[in-house]
mmCIF file of C-alpha atoms in Angstrom:
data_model
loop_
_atom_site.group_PDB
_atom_site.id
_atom_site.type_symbol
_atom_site.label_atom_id
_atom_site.label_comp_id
_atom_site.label_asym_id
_atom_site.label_seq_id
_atom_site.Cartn_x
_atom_site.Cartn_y
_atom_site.Cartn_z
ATOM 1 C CA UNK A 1 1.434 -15.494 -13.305
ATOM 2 C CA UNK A 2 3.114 -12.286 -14.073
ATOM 3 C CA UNK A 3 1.565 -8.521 -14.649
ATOM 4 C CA UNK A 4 2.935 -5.848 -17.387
ATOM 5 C CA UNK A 5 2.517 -2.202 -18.231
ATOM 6 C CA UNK A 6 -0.664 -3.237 -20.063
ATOM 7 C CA UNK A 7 -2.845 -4.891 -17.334
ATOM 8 C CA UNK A 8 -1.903 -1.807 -14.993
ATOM 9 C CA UNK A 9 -3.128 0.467 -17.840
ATOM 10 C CA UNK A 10 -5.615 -1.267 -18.420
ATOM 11 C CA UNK A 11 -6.767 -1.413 -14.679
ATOM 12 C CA UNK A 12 -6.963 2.411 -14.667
ATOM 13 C CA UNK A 13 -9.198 2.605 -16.795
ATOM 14 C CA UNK A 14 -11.906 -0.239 -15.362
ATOM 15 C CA UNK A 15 -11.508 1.387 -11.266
ATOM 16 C CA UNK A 16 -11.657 5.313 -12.773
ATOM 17 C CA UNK A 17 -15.307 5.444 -12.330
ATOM 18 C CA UNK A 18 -15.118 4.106 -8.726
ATOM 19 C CA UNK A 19 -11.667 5.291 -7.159
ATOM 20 C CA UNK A 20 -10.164 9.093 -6.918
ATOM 21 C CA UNK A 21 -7.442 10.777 -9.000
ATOM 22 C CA UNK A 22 -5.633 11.578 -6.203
ATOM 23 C CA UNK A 23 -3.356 14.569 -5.784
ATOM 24 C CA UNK A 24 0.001 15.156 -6.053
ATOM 25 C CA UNK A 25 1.217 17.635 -3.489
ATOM 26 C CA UNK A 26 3.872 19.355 -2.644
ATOM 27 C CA UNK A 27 4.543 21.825 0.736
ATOM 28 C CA UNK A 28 7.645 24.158 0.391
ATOM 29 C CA UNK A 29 8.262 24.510 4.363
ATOM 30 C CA UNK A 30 8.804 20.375 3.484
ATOM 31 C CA UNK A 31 11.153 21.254 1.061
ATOM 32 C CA UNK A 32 13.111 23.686 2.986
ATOM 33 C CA UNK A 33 13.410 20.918 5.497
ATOM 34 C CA UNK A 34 14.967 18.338 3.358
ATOM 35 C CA UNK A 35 16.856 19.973 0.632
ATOM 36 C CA UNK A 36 14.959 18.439 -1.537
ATOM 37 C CA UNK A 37 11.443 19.172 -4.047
ATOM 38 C CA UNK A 38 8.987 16.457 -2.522
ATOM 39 C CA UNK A 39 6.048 15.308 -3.996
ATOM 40 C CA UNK A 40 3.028 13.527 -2.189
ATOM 41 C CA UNK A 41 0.972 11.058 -3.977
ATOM 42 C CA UNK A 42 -1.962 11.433 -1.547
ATOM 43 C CA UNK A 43 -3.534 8.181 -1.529
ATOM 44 C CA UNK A 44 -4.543 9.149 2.382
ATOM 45 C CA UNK A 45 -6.864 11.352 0.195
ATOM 46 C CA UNK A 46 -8.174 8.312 -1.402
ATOM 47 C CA UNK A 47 -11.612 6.256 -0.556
ATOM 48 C CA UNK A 48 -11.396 4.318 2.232
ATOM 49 C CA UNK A 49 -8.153 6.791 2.980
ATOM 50 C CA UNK A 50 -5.701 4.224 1.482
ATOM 51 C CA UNK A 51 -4.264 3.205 -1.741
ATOM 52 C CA UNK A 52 -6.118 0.237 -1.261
ATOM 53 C CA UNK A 53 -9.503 0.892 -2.655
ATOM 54 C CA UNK A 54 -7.414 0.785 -5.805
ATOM 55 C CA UNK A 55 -6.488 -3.215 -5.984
ATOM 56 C CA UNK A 56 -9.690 -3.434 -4.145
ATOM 57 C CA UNK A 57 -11.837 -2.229 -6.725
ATOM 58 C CA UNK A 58 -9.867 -3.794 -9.859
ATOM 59 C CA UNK A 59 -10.390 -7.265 -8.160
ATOM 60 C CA UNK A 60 -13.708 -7.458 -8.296
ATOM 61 C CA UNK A 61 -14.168 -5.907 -11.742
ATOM 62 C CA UNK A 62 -13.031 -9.310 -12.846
ATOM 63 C CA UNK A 63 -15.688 -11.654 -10.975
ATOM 64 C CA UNK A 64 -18.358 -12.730 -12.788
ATOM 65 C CA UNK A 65 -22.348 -12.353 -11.230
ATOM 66 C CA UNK A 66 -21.886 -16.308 -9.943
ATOM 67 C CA UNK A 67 -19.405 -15.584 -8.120
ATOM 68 C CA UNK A 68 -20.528 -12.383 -6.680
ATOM 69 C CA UNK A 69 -23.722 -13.704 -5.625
ATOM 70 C CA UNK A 70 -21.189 -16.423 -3.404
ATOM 71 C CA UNK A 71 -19.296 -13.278 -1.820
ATOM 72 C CA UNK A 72 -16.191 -12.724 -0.852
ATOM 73 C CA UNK A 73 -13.317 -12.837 1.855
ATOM 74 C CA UNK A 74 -9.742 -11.941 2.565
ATOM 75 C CA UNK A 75 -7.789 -11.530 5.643
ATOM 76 C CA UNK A 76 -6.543 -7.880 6.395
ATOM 77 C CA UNK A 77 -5.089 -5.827 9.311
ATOM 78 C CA UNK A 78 -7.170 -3.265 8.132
ATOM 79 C CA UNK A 79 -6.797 -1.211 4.756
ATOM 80 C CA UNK A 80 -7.854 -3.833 2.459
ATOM 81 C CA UNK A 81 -10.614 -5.016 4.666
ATOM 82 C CA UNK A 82 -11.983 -1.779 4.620
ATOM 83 C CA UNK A 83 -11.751 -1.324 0.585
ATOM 84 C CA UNK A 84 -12.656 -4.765 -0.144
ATOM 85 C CA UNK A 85 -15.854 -4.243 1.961
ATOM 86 C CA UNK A 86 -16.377 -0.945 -0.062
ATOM 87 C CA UNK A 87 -16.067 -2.280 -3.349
ATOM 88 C CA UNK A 88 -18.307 -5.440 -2.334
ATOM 89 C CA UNK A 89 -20.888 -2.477 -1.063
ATOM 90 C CA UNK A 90 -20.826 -0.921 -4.375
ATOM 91 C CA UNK A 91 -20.520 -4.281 -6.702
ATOM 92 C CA UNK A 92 -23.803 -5.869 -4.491
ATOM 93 C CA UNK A 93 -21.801 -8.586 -2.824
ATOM 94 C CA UNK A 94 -21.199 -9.268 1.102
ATOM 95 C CA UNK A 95 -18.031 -9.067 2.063
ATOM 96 C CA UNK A 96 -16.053 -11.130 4.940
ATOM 97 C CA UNK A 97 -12.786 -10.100 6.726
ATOM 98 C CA UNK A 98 -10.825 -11.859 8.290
ATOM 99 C CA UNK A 99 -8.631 -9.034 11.049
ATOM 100 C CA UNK A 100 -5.899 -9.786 13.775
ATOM 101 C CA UNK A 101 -7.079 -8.777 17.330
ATOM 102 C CA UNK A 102 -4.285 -6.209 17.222
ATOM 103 C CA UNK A 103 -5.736 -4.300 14.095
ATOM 104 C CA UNK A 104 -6.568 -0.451 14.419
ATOM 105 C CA UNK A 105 -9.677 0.618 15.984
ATOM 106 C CA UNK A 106 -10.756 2.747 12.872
ATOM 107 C CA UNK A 107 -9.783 0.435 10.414
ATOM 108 C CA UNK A 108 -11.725 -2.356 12.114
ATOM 109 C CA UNK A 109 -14.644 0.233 13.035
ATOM 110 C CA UNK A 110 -14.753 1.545 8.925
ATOM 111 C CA UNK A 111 -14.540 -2.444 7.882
ATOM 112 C CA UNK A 112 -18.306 -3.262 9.882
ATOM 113 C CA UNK A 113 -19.200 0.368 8.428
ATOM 114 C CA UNK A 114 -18.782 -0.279 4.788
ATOM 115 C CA UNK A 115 -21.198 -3.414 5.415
ATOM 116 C CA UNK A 116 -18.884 -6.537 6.127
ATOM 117 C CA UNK A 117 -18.760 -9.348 8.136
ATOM 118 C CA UNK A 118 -15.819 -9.504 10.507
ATOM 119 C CA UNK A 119 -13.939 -12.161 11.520
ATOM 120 C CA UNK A 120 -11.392 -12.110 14.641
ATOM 121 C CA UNK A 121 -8.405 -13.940 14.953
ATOM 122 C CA UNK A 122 -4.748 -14.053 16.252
ATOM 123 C CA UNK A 123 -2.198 -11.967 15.193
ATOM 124 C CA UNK A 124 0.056 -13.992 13.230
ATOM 125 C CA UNK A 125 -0.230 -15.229 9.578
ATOM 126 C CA UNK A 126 -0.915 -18.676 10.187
ATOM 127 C CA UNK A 127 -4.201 -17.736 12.397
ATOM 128 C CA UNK A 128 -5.267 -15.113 9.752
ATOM 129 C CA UNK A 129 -4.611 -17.745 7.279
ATOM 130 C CA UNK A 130 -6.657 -20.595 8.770
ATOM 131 C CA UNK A 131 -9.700 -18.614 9.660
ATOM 132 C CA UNK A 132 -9.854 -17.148 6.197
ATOM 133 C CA UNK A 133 -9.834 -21.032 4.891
ATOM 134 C CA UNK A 134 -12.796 -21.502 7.207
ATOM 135 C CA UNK A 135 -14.810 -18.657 6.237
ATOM 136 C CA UNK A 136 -14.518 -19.728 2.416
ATOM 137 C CA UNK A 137 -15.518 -23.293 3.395
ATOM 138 C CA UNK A 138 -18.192 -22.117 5.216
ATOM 139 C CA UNK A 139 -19.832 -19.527 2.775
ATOM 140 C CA UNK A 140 -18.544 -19.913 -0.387
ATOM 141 C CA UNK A 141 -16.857 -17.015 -0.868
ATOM 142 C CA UNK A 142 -14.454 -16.095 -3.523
ATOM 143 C CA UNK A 143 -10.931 -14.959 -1.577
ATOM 144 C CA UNK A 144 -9.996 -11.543 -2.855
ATOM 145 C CA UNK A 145 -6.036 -12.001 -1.985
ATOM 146 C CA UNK A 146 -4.414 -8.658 -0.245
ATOM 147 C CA UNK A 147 -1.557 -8.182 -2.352
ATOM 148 C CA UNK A 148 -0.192 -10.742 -4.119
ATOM 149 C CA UNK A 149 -2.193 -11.227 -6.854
ATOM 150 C CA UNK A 150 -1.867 -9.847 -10.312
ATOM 151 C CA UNK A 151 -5.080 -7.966 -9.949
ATOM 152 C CA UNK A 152 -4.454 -6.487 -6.945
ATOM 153 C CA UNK A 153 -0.743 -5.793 -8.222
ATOM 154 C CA UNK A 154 -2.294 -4.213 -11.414
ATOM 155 C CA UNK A 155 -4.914 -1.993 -9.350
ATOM 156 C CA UNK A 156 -1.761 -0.880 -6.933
ATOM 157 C CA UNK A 157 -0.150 0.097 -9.984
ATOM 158 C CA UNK A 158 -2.039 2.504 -11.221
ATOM 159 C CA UNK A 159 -1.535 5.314 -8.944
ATOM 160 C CA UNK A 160 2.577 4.989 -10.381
ATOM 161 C CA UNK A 161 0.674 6.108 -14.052
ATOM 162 C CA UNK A 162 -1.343 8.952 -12.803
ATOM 163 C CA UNK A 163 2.104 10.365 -10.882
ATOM 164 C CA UNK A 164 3.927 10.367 -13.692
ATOM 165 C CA UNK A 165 1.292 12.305 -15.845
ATOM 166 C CA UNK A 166 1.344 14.382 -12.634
ATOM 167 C CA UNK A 167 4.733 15.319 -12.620
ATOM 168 C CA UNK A 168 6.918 14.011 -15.112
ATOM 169 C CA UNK A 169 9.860 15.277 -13.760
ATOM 170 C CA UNK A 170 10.526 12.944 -10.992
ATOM 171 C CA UNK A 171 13.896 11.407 -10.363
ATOM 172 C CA UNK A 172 12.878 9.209 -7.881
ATOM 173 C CA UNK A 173 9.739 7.653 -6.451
ATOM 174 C CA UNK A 174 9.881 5.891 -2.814
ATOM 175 C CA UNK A 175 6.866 3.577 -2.279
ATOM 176 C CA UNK A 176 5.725 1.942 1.471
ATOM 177 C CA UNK A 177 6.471 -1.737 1.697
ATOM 178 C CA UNK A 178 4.884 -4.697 3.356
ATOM 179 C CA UNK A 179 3.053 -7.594 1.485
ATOM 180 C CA UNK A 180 5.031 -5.655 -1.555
ATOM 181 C CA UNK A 181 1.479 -4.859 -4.202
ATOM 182 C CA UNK A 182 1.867 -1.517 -4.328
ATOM 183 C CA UNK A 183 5.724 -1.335 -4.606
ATOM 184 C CA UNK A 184 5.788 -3.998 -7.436
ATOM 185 C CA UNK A 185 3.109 -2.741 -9.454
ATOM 186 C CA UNK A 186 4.446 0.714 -8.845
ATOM 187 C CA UNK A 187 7.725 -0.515 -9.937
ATOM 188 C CA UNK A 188 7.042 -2.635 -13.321
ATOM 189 C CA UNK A 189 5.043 0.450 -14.619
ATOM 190 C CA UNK A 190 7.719 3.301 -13.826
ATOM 191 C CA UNK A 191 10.715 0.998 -15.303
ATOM 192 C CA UNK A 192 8.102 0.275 -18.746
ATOM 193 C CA UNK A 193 7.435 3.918 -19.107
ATOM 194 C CA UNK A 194 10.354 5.741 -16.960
ATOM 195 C CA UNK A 195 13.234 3.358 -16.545
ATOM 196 C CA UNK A 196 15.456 6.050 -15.788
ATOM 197 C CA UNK A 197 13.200 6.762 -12.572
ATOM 198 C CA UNK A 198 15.010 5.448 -9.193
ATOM 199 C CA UNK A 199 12.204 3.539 -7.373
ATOM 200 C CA UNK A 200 12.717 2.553 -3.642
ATOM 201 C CA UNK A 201 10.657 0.495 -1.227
ATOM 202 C CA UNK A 202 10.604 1.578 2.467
ATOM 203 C CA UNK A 203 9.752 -0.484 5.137
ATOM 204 C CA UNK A 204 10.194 -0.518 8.834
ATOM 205 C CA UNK A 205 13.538 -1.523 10.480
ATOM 206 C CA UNK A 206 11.588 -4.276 12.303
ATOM 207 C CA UNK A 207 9.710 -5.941 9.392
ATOM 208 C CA UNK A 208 12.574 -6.072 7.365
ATOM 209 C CA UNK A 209 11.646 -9.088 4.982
ATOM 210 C CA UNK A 210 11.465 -7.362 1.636
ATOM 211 C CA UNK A 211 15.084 -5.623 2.113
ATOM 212 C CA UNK A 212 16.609 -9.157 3.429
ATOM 213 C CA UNK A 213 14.839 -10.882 0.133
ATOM 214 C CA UNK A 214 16.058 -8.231 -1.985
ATOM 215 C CA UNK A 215 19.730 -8.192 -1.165
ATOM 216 C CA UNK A 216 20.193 -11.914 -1.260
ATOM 217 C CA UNK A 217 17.957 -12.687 -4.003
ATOM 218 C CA UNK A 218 16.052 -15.415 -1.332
ATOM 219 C CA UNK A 219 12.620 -14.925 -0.828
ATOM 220 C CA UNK A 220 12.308 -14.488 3.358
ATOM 221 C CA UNK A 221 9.190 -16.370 4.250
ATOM 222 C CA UNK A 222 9.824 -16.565 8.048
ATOM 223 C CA UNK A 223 8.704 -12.993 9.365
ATOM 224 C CA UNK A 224 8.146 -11.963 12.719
ATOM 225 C CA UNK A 225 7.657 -8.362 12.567
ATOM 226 C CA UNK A 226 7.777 -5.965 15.152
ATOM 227 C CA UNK A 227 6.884 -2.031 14.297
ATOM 228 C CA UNK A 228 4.578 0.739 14.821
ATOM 229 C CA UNK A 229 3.188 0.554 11.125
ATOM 230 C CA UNK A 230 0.526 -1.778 11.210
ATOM 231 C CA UNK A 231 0.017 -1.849 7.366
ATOM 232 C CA UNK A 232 3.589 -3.216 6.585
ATOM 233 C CA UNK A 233 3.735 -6.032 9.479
ATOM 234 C CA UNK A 234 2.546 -8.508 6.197
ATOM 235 C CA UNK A 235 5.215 -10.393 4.682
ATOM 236 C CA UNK A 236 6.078 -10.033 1.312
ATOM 237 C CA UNK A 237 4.282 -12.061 -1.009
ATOM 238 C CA UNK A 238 5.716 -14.515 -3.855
ATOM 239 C CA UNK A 239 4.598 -13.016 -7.181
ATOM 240 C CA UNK A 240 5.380 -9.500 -5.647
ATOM 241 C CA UNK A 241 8.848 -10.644 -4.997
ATOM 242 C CA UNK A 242 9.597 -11.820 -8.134
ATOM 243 C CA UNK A 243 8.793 -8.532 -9.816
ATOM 244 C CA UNK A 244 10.024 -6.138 -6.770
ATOM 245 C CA UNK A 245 13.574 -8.017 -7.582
ATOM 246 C CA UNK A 246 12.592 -7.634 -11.172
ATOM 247 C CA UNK A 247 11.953 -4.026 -11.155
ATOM 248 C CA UNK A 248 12.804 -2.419 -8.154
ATOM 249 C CA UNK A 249 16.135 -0.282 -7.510
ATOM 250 C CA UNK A 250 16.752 -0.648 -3.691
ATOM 251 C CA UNK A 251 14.985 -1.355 -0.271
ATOM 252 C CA UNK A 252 15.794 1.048 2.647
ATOM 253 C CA UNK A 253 14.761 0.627 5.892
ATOM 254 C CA UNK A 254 13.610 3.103 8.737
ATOM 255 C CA UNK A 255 13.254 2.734 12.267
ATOM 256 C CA UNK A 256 9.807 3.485 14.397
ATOM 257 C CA UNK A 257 11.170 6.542 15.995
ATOM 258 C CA UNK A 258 12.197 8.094 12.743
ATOM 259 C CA UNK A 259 8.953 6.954 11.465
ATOM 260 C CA UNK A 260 6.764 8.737 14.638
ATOM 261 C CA UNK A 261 9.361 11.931 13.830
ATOM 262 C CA UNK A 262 8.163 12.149 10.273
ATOM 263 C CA UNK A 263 4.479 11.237 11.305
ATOM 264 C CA UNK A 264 4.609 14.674 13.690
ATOM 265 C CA UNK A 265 6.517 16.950 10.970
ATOM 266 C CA UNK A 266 4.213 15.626 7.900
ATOM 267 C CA UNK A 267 1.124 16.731 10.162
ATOM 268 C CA UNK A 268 2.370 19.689 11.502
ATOM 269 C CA UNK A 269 3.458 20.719 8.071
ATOM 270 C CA UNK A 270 0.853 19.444 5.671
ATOM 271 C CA UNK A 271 -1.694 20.022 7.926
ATOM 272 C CA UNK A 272 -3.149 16.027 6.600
ATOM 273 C CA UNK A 273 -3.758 13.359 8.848
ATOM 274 C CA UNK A 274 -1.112 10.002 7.879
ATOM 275 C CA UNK A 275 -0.694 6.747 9.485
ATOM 276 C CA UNK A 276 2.513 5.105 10.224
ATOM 277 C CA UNK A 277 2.841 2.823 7.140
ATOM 278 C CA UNK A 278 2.418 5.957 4.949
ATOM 279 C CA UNK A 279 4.462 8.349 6.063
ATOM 280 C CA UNK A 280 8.156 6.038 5.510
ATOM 281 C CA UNK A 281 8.840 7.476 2.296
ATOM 282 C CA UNK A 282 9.180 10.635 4.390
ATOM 283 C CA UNK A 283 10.887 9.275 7.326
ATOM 284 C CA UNK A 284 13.910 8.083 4.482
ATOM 285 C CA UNK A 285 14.243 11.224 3.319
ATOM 286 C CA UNK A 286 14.439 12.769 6.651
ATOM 287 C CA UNK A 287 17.107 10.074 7.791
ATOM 288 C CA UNK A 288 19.654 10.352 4.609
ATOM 289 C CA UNK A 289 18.740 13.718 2.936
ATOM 290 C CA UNK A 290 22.005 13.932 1.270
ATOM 291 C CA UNK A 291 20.730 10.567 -1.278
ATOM 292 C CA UNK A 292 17.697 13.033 -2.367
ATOM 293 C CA UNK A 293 19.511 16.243 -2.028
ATOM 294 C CA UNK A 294 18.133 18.809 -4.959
ATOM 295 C CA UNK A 295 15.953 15.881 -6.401
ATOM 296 C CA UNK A 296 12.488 15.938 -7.248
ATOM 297 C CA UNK A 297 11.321 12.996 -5.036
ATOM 298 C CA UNK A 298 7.656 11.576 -5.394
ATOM 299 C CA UNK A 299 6.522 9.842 -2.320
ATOM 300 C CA UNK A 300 3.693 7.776 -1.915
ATOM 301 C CA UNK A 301 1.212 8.274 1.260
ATOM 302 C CA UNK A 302 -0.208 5.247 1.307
ATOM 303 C CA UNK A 303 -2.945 5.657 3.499
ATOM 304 C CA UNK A 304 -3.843 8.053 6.359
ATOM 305 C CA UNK A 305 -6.227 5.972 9.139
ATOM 306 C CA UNK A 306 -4.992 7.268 11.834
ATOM 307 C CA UNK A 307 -6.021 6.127 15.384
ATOM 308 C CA UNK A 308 -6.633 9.319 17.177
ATOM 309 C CA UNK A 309 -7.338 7.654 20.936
ATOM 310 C CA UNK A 310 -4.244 5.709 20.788
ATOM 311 C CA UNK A 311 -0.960 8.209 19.075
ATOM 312 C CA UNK A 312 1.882 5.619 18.356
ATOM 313 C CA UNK A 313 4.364 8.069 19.993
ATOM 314 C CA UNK A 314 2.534 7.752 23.527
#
């Protein structure tokens, strides 16, 4: 399985109707502060406050009315439980999701909102894993993967097309990193369209699989990940690999205190709520700002559910 320019094209235009154009922003006190012009793709503006209602959505535009009618079921720490329960609200299916006992109070909380059934389990991949393989046994449903799929991929992809209509400009693009959707479809579109467009994942110092995999060309499978950012604990999936090492310029990492520092100056600032995983594009510029020095940088928010009882820096 692979995905090109064409499926994520043709993704944006099958989720339009259901997803938001989202904005990108830009906030010259920002600016000032890191020497460079910074852009914001706002998916923390987007429904379900993450990019992905975008993968979400483009999923189940592909299932037929059979398999529908059966459901359907993924395992999530939180975003993608939350959009895939959406987008099953909206397509008339139920929706089952499979979360860690250590996922975010609001992203659980929106998950039962939007209609689903949730499922607890243990906080490793294995137990996320084997509960999801009993829920499809049990019901029927069809799994809706949370990244590494070429739907998904396509769907994460699309928000790469509207930035560059946004701002054509760019000279780089840094993209959040965990399971790796996002920063591969991201990546296969800007290098078909832009290739002279630098694009960099980010991920957290302590879930550090996709930079390890991408600078010895060996996919890391074992992953025990230990950061603030929730949304990039997953470990990076096979297809997603293959194109992030395909497509991708570098991987940096960042650590959870530089992560918590941006998190406080993006707020502050931008006056926007942003969750950990969304704010690392930030937190890389803030930590080298001589690489990005008098660029125009476009950095993806990837999602802004914030748990407000429970700040990471306390």
């Amino acid at each position: 399985m692979s995905v090109s320019l064409q499926d994520v094209q043709t993704a944006l235009e099958r989720i339009k109707s259901y997803v938001h154009r989202t904005p990108l922003e830009r906030h010259q006190s920002l600016n000032d502060l890191s020497g460079a012009e910074l852009w914001f793709k706002s998916e923390n503006k987007q429904k379900c406050g993450a990019f992905k209602a975008r993968g979400a959505h483009h999923a189940l535009t592909h299932l037929t009315p059979e398999q529908l009618a059966r459901g359907v079921a993924t395992h999530s720490s939180g975003n993608h439980g939350a959009a895939l329960a959406l987008a099953a609200r909206r397509f008339g299916a139920q929706a089952f999701v499979v979360m860690p006992s250590n996922a975010p109070a609001p992203k659980r909380q929106a998950t039962l909102a939007y209609g689903a059934t949730v499922i607890d389990c243990e906080a490793t991949l294995v137990a996320r894993e084997a509960a999801l393989k009993a829920c499809v046994e049990r019901t029927g449903a069809v799994f809706v993967p949370p990244y590494d799929h070429p739907d998904i991929i396509a769907g994460q992809g699309t928000l790469a097309l509207e930035m560059l209509e946004q701002n054509p400009n760019l000279n780089a693009i840094l993209v959040p990193v965990g399971g790796g959707g996002m920063l591969a479809g991201v990546s296969l579109a800007v290098k078909a369209l832009r290739p002279d467009i630098k694009v960099i994942g980010v991920e957290p110092l302590g879930a550090d699989d996709a930079k390890r995999s991408f600078l010895t060309g060996q996919h890391v499978r074992q992953h025990q990940p230990d950061t603030i950012a929730d949304g990039l604990r997953t470990t990076l999936g096979t297809l997603n690999f293959a194109l992030i090492r395909d497509y991708t310029d570098d991987i940096v990492t960042v650590t959870d205190a530089q992560i918590i520092a941006a998190m406080k100056v993006f707020m502050a600032r931008a006056k926007a709520l942003v969750e950990p995983s969304g704010i690392v594009g930030l937190a890389a510029v803030m930590a080298e700002p001589s690489r990005f020095a008098k660029q125009q940088v476009g950095i993806v928010i990837s999602g802004g559910n914030v748990d407000l009882e429970h700040p990471v820096w306390l």
